[in-house]
Coordinates of C-alpha atoms in Angstrom, one line a residue:
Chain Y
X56 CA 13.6 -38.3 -2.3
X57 CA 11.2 -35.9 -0.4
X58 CA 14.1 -33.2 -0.6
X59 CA 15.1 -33.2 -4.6
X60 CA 13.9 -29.8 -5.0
X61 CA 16.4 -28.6 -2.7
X62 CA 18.7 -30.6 -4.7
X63 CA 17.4 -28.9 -7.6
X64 CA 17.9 -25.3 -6.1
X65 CA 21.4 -25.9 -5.2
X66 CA 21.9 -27.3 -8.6
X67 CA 19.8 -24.9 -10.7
X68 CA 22.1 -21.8 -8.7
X69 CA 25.2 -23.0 -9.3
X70 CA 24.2 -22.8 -13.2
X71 CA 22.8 -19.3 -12.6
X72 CA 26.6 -18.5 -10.7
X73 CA 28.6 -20.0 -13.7
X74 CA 26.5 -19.6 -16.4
X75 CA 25.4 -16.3 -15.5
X76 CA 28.7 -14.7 -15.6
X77 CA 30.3 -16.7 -18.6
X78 CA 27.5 -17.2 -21.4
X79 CA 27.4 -15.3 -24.0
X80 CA 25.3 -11.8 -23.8
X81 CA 24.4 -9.7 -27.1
X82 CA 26.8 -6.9 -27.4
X83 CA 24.6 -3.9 -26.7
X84 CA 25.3 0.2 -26.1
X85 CA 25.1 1.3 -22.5
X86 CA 24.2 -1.8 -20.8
X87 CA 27.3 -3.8 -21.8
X88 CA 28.0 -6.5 -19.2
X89 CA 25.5 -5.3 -16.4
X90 CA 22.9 -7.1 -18.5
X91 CA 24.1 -10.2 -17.1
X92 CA 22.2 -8.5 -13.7
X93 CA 19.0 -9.7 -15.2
X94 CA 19.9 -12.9 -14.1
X95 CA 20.4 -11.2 -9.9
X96 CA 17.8 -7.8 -10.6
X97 CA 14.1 -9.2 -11.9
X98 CA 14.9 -12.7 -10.2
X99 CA 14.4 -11.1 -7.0
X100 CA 11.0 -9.5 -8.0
X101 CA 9.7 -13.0 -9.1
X102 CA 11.0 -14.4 -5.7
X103 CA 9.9 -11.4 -3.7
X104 CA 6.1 -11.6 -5.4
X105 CA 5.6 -15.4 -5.0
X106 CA 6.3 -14.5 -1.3
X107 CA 3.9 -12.0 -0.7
X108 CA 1.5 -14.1 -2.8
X109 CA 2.3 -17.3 0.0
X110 CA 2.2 -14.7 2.9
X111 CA -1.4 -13.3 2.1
X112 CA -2.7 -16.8 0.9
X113 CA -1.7 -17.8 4.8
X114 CA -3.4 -15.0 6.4
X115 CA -6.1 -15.8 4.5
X116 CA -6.1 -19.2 5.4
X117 CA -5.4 -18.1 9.2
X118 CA -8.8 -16.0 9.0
X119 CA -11.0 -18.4 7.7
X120 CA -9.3 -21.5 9.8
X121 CA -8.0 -19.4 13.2
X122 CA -4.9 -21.6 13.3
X123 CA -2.0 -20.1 14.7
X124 CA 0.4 -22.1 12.5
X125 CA -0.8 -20.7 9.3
X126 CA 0.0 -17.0 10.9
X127 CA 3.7 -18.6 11.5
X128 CA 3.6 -19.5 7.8
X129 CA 2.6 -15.5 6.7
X130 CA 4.7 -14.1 8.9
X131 CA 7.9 -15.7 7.9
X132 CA 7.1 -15.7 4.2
X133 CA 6.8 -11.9 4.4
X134 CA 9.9 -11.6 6.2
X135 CA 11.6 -13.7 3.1
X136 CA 9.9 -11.5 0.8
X137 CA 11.2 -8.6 2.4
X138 CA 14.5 -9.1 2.7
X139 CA 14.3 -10.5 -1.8
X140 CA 12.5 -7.2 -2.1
X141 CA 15.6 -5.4 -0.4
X142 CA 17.8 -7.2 -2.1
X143 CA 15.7 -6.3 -5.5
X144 CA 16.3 -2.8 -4.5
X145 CA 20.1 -2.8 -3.9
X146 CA 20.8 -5.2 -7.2
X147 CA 18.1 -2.3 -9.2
X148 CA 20.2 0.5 -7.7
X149 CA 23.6 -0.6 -9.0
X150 CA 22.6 -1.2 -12.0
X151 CA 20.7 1.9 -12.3
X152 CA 23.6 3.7 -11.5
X153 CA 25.2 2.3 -14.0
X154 CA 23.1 2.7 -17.0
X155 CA 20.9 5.6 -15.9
X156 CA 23.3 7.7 -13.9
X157 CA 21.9 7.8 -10.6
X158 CA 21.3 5.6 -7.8
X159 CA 18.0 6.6 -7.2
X160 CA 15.9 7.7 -10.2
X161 CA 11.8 8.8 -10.0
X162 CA 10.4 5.8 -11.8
X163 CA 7.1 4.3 -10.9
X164 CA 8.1 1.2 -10.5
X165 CA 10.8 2.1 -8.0
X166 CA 8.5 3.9 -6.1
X167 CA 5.9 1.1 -6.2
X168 CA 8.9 -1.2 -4.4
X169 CA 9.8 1.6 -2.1
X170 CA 6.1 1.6 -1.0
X171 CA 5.8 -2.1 -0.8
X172 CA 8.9 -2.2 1.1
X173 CA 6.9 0.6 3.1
X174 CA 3.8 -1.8 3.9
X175 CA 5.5 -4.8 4.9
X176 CA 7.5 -2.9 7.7
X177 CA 4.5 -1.2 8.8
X178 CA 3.2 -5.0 9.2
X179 CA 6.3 -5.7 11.2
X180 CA 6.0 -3.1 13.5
X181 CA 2.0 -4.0 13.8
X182 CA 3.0 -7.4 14.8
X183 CA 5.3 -6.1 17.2
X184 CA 3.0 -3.9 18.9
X185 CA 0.3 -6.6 20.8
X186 CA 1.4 -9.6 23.0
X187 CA -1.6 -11.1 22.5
X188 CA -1.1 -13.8 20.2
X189 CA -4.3 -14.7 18.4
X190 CA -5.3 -10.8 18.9
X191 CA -1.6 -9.9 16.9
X192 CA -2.3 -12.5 14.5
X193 CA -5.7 -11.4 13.5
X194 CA -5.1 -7.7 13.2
X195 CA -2.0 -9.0 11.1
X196 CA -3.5 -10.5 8.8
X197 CA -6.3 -8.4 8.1
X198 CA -4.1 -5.7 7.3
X199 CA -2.0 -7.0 5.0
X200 CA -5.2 -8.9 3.3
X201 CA -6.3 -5.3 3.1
X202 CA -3.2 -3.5 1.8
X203 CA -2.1 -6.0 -0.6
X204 CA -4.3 -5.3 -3.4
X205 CA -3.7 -1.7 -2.6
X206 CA 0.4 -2.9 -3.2
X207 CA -0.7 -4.6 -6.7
X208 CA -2.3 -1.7 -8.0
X209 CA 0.9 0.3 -7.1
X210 CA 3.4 -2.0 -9.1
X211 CA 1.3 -3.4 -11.6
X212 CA -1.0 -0.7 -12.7
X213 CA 0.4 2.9 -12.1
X214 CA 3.8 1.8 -14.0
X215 CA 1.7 1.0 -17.1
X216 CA -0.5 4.0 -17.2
X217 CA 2.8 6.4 -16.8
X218 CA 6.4 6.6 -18.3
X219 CA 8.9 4.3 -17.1
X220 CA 12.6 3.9 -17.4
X221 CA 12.3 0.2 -17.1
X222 CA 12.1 -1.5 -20.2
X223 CA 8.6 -2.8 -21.3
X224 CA 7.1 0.7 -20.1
X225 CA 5.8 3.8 -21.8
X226 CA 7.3 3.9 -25.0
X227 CA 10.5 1.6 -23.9
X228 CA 10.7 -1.8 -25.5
X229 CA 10.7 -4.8 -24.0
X230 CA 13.3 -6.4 -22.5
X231 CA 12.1 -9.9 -24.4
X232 CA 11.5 -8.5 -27.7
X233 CA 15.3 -7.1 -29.1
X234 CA 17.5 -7.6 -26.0
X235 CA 17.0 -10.9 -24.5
X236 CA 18.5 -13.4 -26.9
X237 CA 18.0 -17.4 -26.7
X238 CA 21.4 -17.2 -25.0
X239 CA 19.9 -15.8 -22.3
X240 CA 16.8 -17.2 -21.9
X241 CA 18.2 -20.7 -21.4
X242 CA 19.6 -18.7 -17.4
X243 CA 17.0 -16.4 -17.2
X244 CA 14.2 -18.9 -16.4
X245 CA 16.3 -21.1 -14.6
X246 CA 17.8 -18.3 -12.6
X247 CA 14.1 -17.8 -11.5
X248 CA 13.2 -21.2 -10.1
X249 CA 16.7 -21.1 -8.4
X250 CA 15.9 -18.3 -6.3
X251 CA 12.5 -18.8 -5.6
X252 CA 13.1 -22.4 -4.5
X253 CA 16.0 -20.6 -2.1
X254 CA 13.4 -18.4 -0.6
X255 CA 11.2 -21.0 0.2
X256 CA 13.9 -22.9 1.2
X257 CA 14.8 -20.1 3.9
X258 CA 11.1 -19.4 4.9
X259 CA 10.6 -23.2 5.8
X260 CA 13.4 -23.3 7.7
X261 CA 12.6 -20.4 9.1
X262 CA 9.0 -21.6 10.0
X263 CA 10.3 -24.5 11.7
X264 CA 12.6 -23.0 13.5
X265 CA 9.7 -20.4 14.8
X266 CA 7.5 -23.7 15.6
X267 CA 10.4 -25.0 18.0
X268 CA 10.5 -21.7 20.1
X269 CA 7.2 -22.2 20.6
X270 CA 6.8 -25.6 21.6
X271 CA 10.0 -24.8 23.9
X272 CA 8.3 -22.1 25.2
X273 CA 5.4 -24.1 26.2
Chain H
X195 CA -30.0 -2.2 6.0
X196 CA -29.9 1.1 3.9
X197 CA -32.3 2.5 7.1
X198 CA -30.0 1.4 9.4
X199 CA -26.8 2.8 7.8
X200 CA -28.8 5.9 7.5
X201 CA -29.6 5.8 11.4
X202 CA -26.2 5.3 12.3
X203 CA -24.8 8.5 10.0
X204 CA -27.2 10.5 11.7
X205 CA -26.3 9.4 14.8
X206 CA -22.6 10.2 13.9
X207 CA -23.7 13.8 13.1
X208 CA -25.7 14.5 16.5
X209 CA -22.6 12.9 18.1
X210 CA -20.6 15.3 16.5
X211 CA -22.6 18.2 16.9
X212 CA -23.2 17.6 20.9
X213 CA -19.3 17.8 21.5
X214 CA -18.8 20.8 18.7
X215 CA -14.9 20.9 20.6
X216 CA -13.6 17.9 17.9
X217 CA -15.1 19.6 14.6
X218 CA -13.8 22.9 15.7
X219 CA -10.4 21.1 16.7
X220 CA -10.2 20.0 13.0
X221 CA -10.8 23.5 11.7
X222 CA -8.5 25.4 13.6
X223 CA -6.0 22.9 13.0
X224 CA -6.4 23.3 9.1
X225 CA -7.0 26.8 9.6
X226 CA -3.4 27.0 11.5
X227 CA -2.0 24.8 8.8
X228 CA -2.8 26.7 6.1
X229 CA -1.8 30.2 7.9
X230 CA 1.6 28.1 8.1
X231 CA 1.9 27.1 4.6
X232 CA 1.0 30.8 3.9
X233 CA 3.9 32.0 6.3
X234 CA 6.4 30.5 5.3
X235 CA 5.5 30.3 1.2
X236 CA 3.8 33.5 0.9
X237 CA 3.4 33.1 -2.4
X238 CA 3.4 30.0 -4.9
X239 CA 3.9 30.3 -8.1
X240 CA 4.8 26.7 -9.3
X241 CA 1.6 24.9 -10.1
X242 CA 3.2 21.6 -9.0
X243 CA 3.8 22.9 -5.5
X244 CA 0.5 24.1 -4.9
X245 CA -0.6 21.4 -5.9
X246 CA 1.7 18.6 -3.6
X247 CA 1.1 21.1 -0.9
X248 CA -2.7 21.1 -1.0
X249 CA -3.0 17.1 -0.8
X250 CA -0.7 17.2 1.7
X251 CA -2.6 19.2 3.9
X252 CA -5.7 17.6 2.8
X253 CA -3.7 14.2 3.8
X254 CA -2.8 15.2 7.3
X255 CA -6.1 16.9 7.8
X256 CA -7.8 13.4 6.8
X257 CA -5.3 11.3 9.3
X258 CA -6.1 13.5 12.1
X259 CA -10.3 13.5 11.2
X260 CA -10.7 10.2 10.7
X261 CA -8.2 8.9 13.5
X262 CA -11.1 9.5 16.3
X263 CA -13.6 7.4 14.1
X264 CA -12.6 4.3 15.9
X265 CA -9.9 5.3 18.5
X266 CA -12.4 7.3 20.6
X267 CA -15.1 4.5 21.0
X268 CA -14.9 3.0 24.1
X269 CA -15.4 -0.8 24.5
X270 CA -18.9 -0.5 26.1
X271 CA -19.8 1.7 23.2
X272 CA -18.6 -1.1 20.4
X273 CA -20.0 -3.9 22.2
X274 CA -23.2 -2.2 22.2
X275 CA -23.1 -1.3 18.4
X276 CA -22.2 -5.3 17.6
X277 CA -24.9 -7.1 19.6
X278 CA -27.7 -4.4 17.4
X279 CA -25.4 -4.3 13.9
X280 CA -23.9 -6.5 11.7
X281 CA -20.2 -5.3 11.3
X282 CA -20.4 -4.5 7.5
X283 CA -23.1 -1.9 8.6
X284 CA -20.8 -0.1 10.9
X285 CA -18.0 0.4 8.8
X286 CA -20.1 0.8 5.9
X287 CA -21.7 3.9 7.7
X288 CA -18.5 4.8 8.9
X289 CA -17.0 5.4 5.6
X290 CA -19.8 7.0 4.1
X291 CA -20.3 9.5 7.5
X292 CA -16.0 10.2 7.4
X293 CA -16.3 10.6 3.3
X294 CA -18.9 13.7 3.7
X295 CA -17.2 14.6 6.5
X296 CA -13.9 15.0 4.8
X297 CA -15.2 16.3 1.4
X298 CA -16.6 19.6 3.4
X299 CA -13.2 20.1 5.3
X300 CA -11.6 19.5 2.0
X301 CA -13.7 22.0 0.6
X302 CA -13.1 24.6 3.6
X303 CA -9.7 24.2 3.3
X304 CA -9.2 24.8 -0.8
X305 CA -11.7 28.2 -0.2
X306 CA -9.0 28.9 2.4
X307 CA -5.9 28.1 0.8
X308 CA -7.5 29.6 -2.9
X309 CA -7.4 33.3 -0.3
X310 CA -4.4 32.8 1.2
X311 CA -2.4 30.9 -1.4
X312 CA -4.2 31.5 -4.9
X313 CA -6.3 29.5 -7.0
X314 CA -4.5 28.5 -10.2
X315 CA -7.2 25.6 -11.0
X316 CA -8.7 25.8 -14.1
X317 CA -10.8 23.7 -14.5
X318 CA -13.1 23.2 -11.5
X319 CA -15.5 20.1 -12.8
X320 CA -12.9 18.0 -12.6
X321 CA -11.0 19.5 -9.8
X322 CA -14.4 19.1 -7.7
X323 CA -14.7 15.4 -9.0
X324 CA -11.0 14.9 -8.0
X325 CA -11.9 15.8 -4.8
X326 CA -15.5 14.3 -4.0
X327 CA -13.8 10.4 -5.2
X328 CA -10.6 11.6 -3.3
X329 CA -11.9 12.2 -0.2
X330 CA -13.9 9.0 -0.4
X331 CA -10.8 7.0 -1.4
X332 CA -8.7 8.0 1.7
X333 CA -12.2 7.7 4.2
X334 CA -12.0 4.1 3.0
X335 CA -9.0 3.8 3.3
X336 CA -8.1 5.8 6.6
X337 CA -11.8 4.2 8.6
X338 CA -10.5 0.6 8.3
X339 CA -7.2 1.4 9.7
X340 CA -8.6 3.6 12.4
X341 CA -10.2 0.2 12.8
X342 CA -7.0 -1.6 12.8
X343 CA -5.4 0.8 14.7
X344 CA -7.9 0.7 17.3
X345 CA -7.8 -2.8 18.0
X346 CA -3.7 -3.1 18.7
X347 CA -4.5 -0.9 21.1
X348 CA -2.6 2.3 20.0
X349 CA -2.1 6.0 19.9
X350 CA -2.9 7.8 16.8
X351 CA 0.5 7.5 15.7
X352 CA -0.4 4.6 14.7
X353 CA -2.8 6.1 11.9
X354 CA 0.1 7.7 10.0
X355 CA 2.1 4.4 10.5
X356 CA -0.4 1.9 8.7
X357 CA -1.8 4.5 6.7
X358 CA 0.1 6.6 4.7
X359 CA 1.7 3.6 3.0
X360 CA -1.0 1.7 2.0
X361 CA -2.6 5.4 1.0
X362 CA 0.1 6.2 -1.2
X363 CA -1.3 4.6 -4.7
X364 CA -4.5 6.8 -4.1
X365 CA -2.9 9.7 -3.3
X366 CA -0.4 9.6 -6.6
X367 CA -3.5 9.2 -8.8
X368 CA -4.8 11.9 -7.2
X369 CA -2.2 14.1 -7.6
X370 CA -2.1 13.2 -11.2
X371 CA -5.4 14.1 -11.8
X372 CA -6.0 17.3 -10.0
X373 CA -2.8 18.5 -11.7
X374 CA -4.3 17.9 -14.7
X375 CA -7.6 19.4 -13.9
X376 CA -5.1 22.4 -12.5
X377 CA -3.6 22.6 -16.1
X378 CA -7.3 22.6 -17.3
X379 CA -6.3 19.2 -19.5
X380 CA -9.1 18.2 -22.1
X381 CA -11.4 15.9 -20.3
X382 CA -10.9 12.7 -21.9
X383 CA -6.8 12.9 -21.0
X384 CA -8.3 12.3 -17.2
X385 CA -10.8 9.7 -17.8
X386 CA -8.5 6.9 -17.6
X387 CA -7.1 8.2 -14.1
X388 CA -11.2 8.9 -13.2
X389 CA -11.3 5.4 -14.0
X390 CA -9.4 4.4 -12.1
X391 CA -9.9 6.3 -8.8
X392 CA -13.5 5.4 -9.5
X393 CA -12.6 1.6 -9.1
X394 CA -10.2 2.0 -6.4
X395 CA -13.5 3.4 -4.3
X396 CA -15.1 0.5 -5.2
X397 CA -12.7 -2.0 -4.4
X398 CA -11.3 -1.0 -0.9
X399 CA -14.9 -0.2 0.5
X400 CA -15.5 -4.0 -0.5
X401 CA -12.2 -5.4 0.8
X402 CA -13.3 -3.5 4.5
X403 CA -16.7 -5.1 4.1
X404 CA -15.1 -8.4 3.8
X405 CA -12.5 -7.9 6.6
X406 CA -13.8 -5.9 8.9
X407 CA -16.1 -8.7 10.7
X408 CA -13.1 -10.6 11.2
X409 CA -11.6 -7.5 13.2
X410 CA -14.7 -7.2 14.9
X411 CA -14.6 -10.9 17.0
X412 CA -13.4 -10.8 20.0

């Protein structure tokens, strides 16, 4: 049973499918039923951050080791962790229309996605710029060693030191101390290991896939 | 290694006195900025604007200043500097050389824009500090992707590109704070974000000391 945590992740999404839309939710002002977006919004942020934590743990690994298949490892990682943080972003807007009024609102921690969103393209479009291979892989990985602390200050510092609409935030409780219920504990968590596990699912793939090109092309 | 760093500034300096044509590029570039700004604004009353304006200029000033620092080495030129240097020299003296550098043009250019514009800032200590740890924050910043930039083999384009995302965190503190040092806010209200920027200078010069070797091999 090498593959029962794929098992798991089918399993564990169903629940977050069916249970996530028929459990019970507290009954509470404004956010009515699009609380049950917990379960699809902050989800992606835990997928999108255990990505970029994988992707910068590789190029770490690729500048220390100079293996090319740890920078095949990075790269796809942070193309999974783009497109949860993407999909972060779209879930976070319809909600925030929603409940706040507007799609787009000037809150730190959208801006902190926005900009992270910002750095991982600008890492695309540095990969895409050399042929070279090792040369691309290098320069790769050394940026987004360098900017990803630079990224962690952005979402995890700035949005405590200013107001926020996002609960947990300057002056706003937290979402775990009146509105999350046991209820809704027993999806949240397991909505969380379902769609990690998917990403990684889809990265792995995705990094075999990229290892077959190659040896195809060679 | 502190003589050697010192060397190596100085050489920067008599570099960039011998071809005077770059330094006075950069001046009548923010000169022809500002004149701009002044144009079309004539006058600014908002505090918020003059503010966002005067970073921005200082931003675009600092992309185009610090672009050369690595872009207009030749390769004979960095081969010559790595079989004498260790790396973490060179972009140690780099950043230092590009910090004073752009703490003077920052300077020129709020005595410029304080004529042209007006100088609502009331509280200069802190405006002054803002600027000294600012400046320093984007040369860190701005040298190692000149670095990066350098090696993908790209226009300057490329500066703006890398840059301004991972710059963004630094720049919103600084806005923060010299809006507050504009308002002429009690001292201890900034601390936190003096903090802060203070540590932020500290952490990406160390995070281009670490990386910048691996850059370097070739």
């Amino acid at each position: 049973m090498k593959n029962w945590w794929k098992i798991l992740c089918v399993l564990l999404l169903f629940y977050t499918l069916i249970a996530g839309f028929l459990m019970p939710i507290p009954a509470l002002p404004i956010l009515n039923e699009s609380i049950r977006n917990l379960y699809f919004h902050v989800t992606m942020w835990f997928g999108m951050i255990i990505h970029m934590i994988v992707s910068m743990v590789y190029s770490i690994k690729y500048l220390s080791k100079n293996d090319l298949r740890k920078d095949v490892i990075a790269e796809q990682f942070a193309i999974t962790g783009m497109v949860f943080g993407i999909a972060g972003l779209l879930t976070g807007m319809i909600w925030a229309k929603n409940t706040w009024g507007a799609y787009w609102v000037n809150d730190t921690k959208l801006n902190g996605a926005a900009a992270a969103m910002l750095i991982y393209a600008a890492y695309f479009i540095l990969r895409g710029s050399t042929d070279e291979e090792s040369k691309r892989a290098r320069i790769s990985a050394v940026y987004l060693v360098f900017a990803f602390p630079l990224m962690l200050v952005f979402i995890y510092v700035l949005p405590r030191m200013t107001d926020s609409l996002h609960p947990g935030n300057g002056g706003n409780p937290a979402f775990g101390k009146y509105d999350l219920d046991n209820n809704m504990r027993l999806v949240f968590y397991p909505a969380i290991i379902a769609w990690s596990l998917l990403g990684v699912w889809i990265s792995t793939i995705r990094v075999r896939i990229k290892n077959l090109w190659k040896q195809a092309e060679e | 290694m502190l003589q050697q760093i010192g060397t190596l500034i100085k050489k920067e300096w008599l570099l960039e006195m011998r071809a005077k044509s770059s330094l006075a590029g950069i001046l009548v570039y923010i000169f022809s900025s500002l004149f701009i700004s002044y144009l079309s604004f004539k006058q600014i009353v908002d505090v918020a604007t003059w503010n966002a304006l005067f970073w921005l200029l200082i931003l675009f000033t600092a992309v185009n200043a610090i672009a050369k620092s690595f872009l207009s080495e030749s390769r004979g030129v960095q081969l010559f500097y790595y079989s004498l240097l260790s790396p973490q020299i060179v972009i140690i003296s780099k950043i230092i050389y590009n910090g004073c550098m752009l703490f003077m043009l920052a300077v020129f250019t709020w005595f410029f824009y304080g004529i042209f514009l007006g100088n609502p800032v009331q509280d200069c200590v802190t405006f002054m500090i803002t600027l000294f740890l600012g400046c320093f924050g984007m040369s860190s910043v701005l040298s190692m992707i000149s670095a990066i930039a350098s090696r993908a083999g790209q226009q300057s384009s490329f500066m703006a590109i890398l840059g301004f995302p991972v710059l963004l965190p630094i720049l919103l503190i600084i806005i923060h704070l010299s809006k507050n040092a504009i308002d002429g806010l009690n001292f201890n209200t900034n601390l936190k974000y003096i903090t802060l920027l203070l540590s932020m200078n500290l952490m990406v010069p160390a995070l281009a000391f670490i990386l910048f070797p691996y850059l370097w091999r070739e």
